[in-house]
Amino acid sequence: MQQRIAVIGGTGPQGRGLAYRFALAGHDVTVGSRDEVRAKEKAAEIAERAGASVAGASNAAAAAEADVVLLAVPWDGHAELVGSLAGELAGKVVISCVNPLGFDERGPYGLTLQESAAEEAQRLVPEARVVGAFHHVAALSLWKTPKPLTHEDVLVCGDDAEATSLVQDLAVSVTGRRGIDAGALRLARQLEPLTAVLISMNKRYKTRSGVAITGIPADR
């Protein structure tokens, strides 16, 4: 089913890549940004590559018109941004792929937090239906090829069964198959920092690794 999707942070690498994949799959995509001009420029770039119509708008305008809102924003300033969009996000399916990570001379690491980014978004906008997903898909992999990333799975966590199922279906746009229900939203506390492990392995082996789960039925 076609969805109206707003990608908040769509001018960044992860947001751009996911917006591209959703547009390729035939969804109605709007790129959101604090800078509306930049959003429209990035939307035009994505549209040309996808061969599909992609709109650009301010974050608030993009979220207001969407049924599904993807948060692909940096952890710094996350709470302020989500809080500022509370009215637009209320009642919507909100996908968080935000990863609270730190970096030092030893490499990436997951920040020690009392709640995940996804849980923070749910707390700030209790009327939203927040789902955690797309944390582990490399931005360059999303953008480099239109082919499905069949070597990996999208892990999805959420407390709303209908919203979680919808996001599992959206994962087909990326991997060519339905996402895996990984459990309750609180498990985003484990999924988000796992991204640091993948970044570390990618640097060591000079690749773009992903997460693949064995033993799950194909008709999930």
Short mmCIF file of C-alpha atoms in Angstrom, two decimals:
data_model
loop_
_atom_site.label_atom_id
_atom_site.label_comp_id
_atom_site.label_asym_id
_atom_site.label_seq_id
_atom_site.Cartn_x
_atom_site.Cartn_y
_atom_site.Cartn_z
CA MET A 1 0.00 0.00 0.00
CA GLN A 2 1.32 3.43 -0.93
CA GLN A 3 2.14 5.62 2.06
CA ARG A 4 2.68 9.35 2.44
CA ILE A 5 6.09 9.45 4.10
CA ALA A 6 7.92 12.46 5.51
CA VAL A 7 11.65 11.98 6.04
CA ILE A 8 12.71 14.42 8.74
CA GLY A 9 16.43 14.89 8.32
CA GLY A 10 16.12 13.88 4.69
CA THR A 11 19.06 16.08 3.67
CA GLY A 12 21.48 13.88 5.64
CA PRO A 13 23.02 10.66 4.26
CA GLN A 14 20.69 8.22 6.05
CA GLY A 15 17.57 10.24 5.38
CA ARG A 16 18.51 10.76 1.75
CA GLY A 17 19.10 7.04 1.26
CA LEU A 18 15.82 5.98 2.85
CA ALA A 19 13.86 8.67 0.99
CA TYR A 20 15.38 7.35 -2.26
CA ARG A 21 14.36 3.78 -1.44
CA PHE A 22 10.81 4.75 -0.49
CA ALA A 23 10.43 6.82 -3.66
CA LEU A 24 11.70 3.91 -5.79
CA ALA A 25 9.03 1.72 -4.18
CA GLY A 26 6.28 4.12 -5.24
CA HIS A 27 5.58 5.87 -1.96
CA ASP A 28 4.69 9.56 -1.78
CA VAL A 29 7.84 11.05 -0.22
CA THR A 30 8.56 14.49 1.20
CA VAL A 31 12.01 15.46 2.41
CA GLY A 32 11.94 17.63 5.51
CA SER A 33 14.61 20.00 6.80
CA ARG A 34 14.96 23.06 9.00
CA ASP A 35 15.98 24.80 5.77
CA GLU A 36 13.14 24.51 3.26
CA VAL A 37 15.35 25.58 0.34
CA ARG A 38 17.85 22.86 1.14
CA ALA A 39 15.02 20.33 1.49
CA LYS A 40 13.77 21.16 -2.01
CA GLU A 41 17.28 20.91 -3.46
CA LYS A 42 17.81 17.49 -1.89
CA ALA A 43 14.33 16.36 -2.98
CA ALA A 44 15.19 17.26 -6.57
CA GLU A 45 18.42 15.24 -6.36
CA ILE A 46 16.56 12.20 -4.99
CA ALA A 47 13.76 12.56 -7.55
CA GLU A 48 16.22 12.61 -10.45
CA ARG A 49 17.97 9.48 -9.19
CA ALA A 50 14.74 7.61 -8.39
CA GLY A 51 12.83 8.68 -11.48
CA ALA A 52 9.92 9.61 -9.21
CA SER A 53 8.35 12.71 -7.75
CA VAL A 54 9.80 13.78 -4.39
CA ALA A 55 8.78 16.96 -2.56
CA GLY A 56 10.79 19.16 -0.21
CA ALA A 57 9.43 21.19 2.70
CA SER A 58 10.14 22.44 6.19
CA ASN A 59 10.14 19.76 8.88
CA ALA A 60 6.78 20.91 10.25
CA ALA A 61 5.09 21.10 6.84
CA ALA A 62 6.45 17.71 5.79
CA ALA A 63 5.31 16.01 9.00
CA ALA A 64 1.89 17.66 8.93
CA GLU A 65 1.00 16.21 5.53
CA ALA A 66 2.35 12.69 6.10
CA ASP A 67 0.83 9.49 7.42
CA VAL A 68 4.24 8.08 8.33
CA VAL A 69 7.12 10.20 9.63
CA LEU A 70 10.70 8.92 9.63
CA LEU A 71 13.12 10.58 12.05
CA ALA A 72 16.61 10.41 10.54
CA VAL A 73 18.22 13.19 12.54
CA PRO A 74 21.38 13.49 14.67
CA TRP A 75 21.12 12.58 18.33
CA ASP A 76 22.33 16.05 19.29
CA GLY A 77 19.22 18.21 19.37
CA HIS A 78 16.89 15.21 19.00
CA ALA A 79 14.67 16.06 21.98
CA GLU A 80 14.32 19.70 20.95
CA LEU A 81 13.38 18.79 17.38
CA VAL A 82 10.88 16.09 18.33
CA GLY A 83 9.31 18.36 20.93
CA SER A 84 8.93 21.14 18.38
CA LEU A 85 7.02 18.76 16.07
CA ALA A 86 4.78 17.24 18.74
CA GLY A 87 1.60 18.64 17.20
CA GLU A 88 2.46 17.35 13.73
CA LEU A 89 3.55 13.91 14.98
CA ALA A 90 0.53 13.21 17.18
CA GLY A 91 -1.52 10.32 15.83
CA LYS A 92 1.11 9.43 13.20
CA VAL A 93 3.27 6.34 12.79
CA VAL A 94 6.73 7.66 13.66
CA ILE A 95 9.79 5.63 12.68
CA SER A 96 12.97 6.33 14.60
CA CYS A 97 16.28 5.27 13.07
CA VAL A 98 18.22 7.63 15.35
CA ASN A 99 21.38 6.15 16.89
CA PRO A 100 22.78 7.86 20.02
CA LEU A 101 26.48 7.25 19.45
CA GLY A 102 29.73 8.75 20.62
CA PHE A 103 33.13 8.78 18.94
CA ASP A 104 36.61 9.07 20.41
CA GLU A 105 40.15 7.98 19.58
CA ARG A 106 39.13 4.33 20.10
CA GLY A 107 36.23 4.54 17.65
CA PRO A 108 32.43 4.55 17.91
CA TYR A 109 30.47 3.52 20.99
CA GLY A 110 26.87 3.54 22.18
CA LEU A 111 26.00 6.22 24.69
CA THR A 112 24.83 5.05 28.12
CA LEU A 113 21.29 6.38 28.40
CA GLN A 114 18.23 5.67 30.54
CA GLU A 115 16.08 5.47 27.42
CA SER A 116 16.63 4.98 23.71
CA ALA A 117 16.06 7.68 21.11
CA ALA A 118 12.87 5.87 20.09
CA GLU A 119 11.62 5.82 23.68
CA GLU A 120 12.46 9.49 24.07
CA ALA A 121 10.39 10.29 20.99
CA GLN A 122 7.49 8.26 22.40
CA ARG A 123 7.73 10.03 25.75
CA LEU A 124 7.80 13.47 24.14
CA VAL A 125 4.87 12.67 21.83
CA PRO A 126 2.72 10.09 23.68
CA GLU A 127 0.00 10.35 21.03
CA ALA A 128 2.39 9.12 18.32
CA ARG A 129 2.87 5.45 17.42
CA VAL A 130 6.65 5.20 17.57
CA VAL A 131 8.50 2.29 15.98
CA GLY A 132 12.26 1.74 15.90
CA ALA A 133 13.69 0.51 12.58
CA PHE A 134 16.36 0.98 9.86
CA HIS A 135 19.11 1.56 12.45
CA HIS A 136 21.67 -0.73 10.84
CA VAL A 137 21.39 -0.07 7.11
CA ALA A 138 24.41 1.82 5.79
CA ALA A 139 23.60 5.15 4.18
CA LEU A 140 25.94 4.54 1.24
CA SER A 141 24.40 1.14 0.58
CA LEU A 142 20.95 2.71 0.44
CA TRP A 143 22.06 5.33 -2.09
CA LYS A 144 24.61 3.50 -4.23
CA THR A 145 22.34 0.96 -5.90
CA PRO A 146 18.59 0.56 -6.51
CA LYS A 147 18.90 -3.18 -5.99
CA PRO A 148 17.43 -4.71 -2.80
CA LEU A 149 19.96 -5.23 -0.02
CA THR A 150 19.13 -8.92 0.17
CA HIS A 151 22.10 -9.75 2.39
CA GLU A 152 20.57 -8.08 5.45
CA ASP A 153 17.41 -7.70 7.49
CA VAL A 154 15.60 -4.71 8.97
CA LEU A 155 14.88 -5.22 12.67
CA VAL A 156 11.70 -3.50 13.85
CA CYS A 157 10.63 -2.87 17.45
CA GLY A 158 7.45 -1.25 18.72
CA ASP A 159 4.57 -1.46 21.17
CA ASP A 160 1.79 -0.82 18.62
CA ALA A 161 1.21 -4.03 16.63
CA GLU A 162 -0.43 -2.31 13.64
CA ALA A 163 2.31 0.34 13.36
CA THR A 164 5.03 -2.29 13.72
CA SER A 165 3.50 -4.39 10.95
CA LEU A 166 3.27 -1.35 8.67
CA VAL A 167 6.98 -0.64 9.17
CA GLN A 168 7.82 -4.29 8.55
CA ASP A 169 6.10 -3.89 5.18
CA LEU A 170 8.08 -0.72 4.44
CA ALA A 171 11.30 -2.68 4.94
CA VAL A 172 10.56 -4.39 1.61
CA SER A 173 11.60 -1.09 -0.01
CA VAL A 174 15.13 -1.68 1.29
CA THR A 175 15.83 -5.40 1.51
CA GLY A 176 13.16 -6.85 -0.79
CA ARG A 177 11.57 -8.70 2.10
CA ARG A 178 9.49 -7.93 5.15
CA GLY A 179 11.23 -6.63 8.24
CA ILE A 180 11.60 -8.78 11.37
CA ASP A 181 9.53 -7.98 14.46
CA ALA A 182 12.27 -7.74 17.09
CA GLY A 183 9.94 -7.06 20.04
CA ALA A 184 8.89 -4.18 22.25
CA LEU A 185 9.99 -0.57 21.79
CA ARG A 186 12.25 -0.79 24.84
CA LEU A 187 14.52 -3.13 22.85
CA ALA A 188 15.61 -0.09 20.84
CA ARG A 189 18.02 0.39 23.76
CA GLN A 190 19.91 -2.64 22.41
CA LEU A 191 19.34 -2.08 18.69
CA GLU A 192 20.52 1.54 18.54
CA PRO A 193 24.03 1.07 20.05
CA LEU A 194 24.61 -2.06 17.95
CA THR A 195 25.20 0.36 15.10
CA ALA A 196 28.53 1.27 16.72
CA VAL A 197 29.64 -2.37 16.40
CA LEU A 198 28.80 -2.39 12.70
CA ILE A 199 30.64 0.89 12.09
CA SER A 200 33.71 -0.55 13.83
CA MET A 201 33.62 -3.73 11.73
CA ASN A 202 33.09 -1.75 8.55
CA LYS A 203 36.20 0.28 9.27
CA ARG A 204 38.28 -2.78 10.09
CA TYR A 205 37.22 -4.84 7.07
CA LYS A 206 36.61 -1.95 4.67
CA THR A 207 33.06 -3.02 3.88
CA ARG A 208 29.43 -2.11 4.58
CA SER A 209 28.16 -4.88 6.82
CA GLY A 210 24.58 -5.42 7.88
CA VAL A 211 22.53 -7.58 10.22
CA ALA A 212 21.13 -10.87 8.90
CA ILE A 213 18.92 -13.08 11.07
CA THR A 214 18.75 -16.85 10.52
CA GLY A 215 15.94 -19.22 11.48
CA ILE A 216 13.05 -16.80 10.82
CA PRO A 217 10.34 -18.10 8.42
CA ALA A 218 10.38 -16.47 5.00
CA ASP A 219 6.64 -15.75 5.22
CA ARG A 220 7.00 -13.67 8.37
#
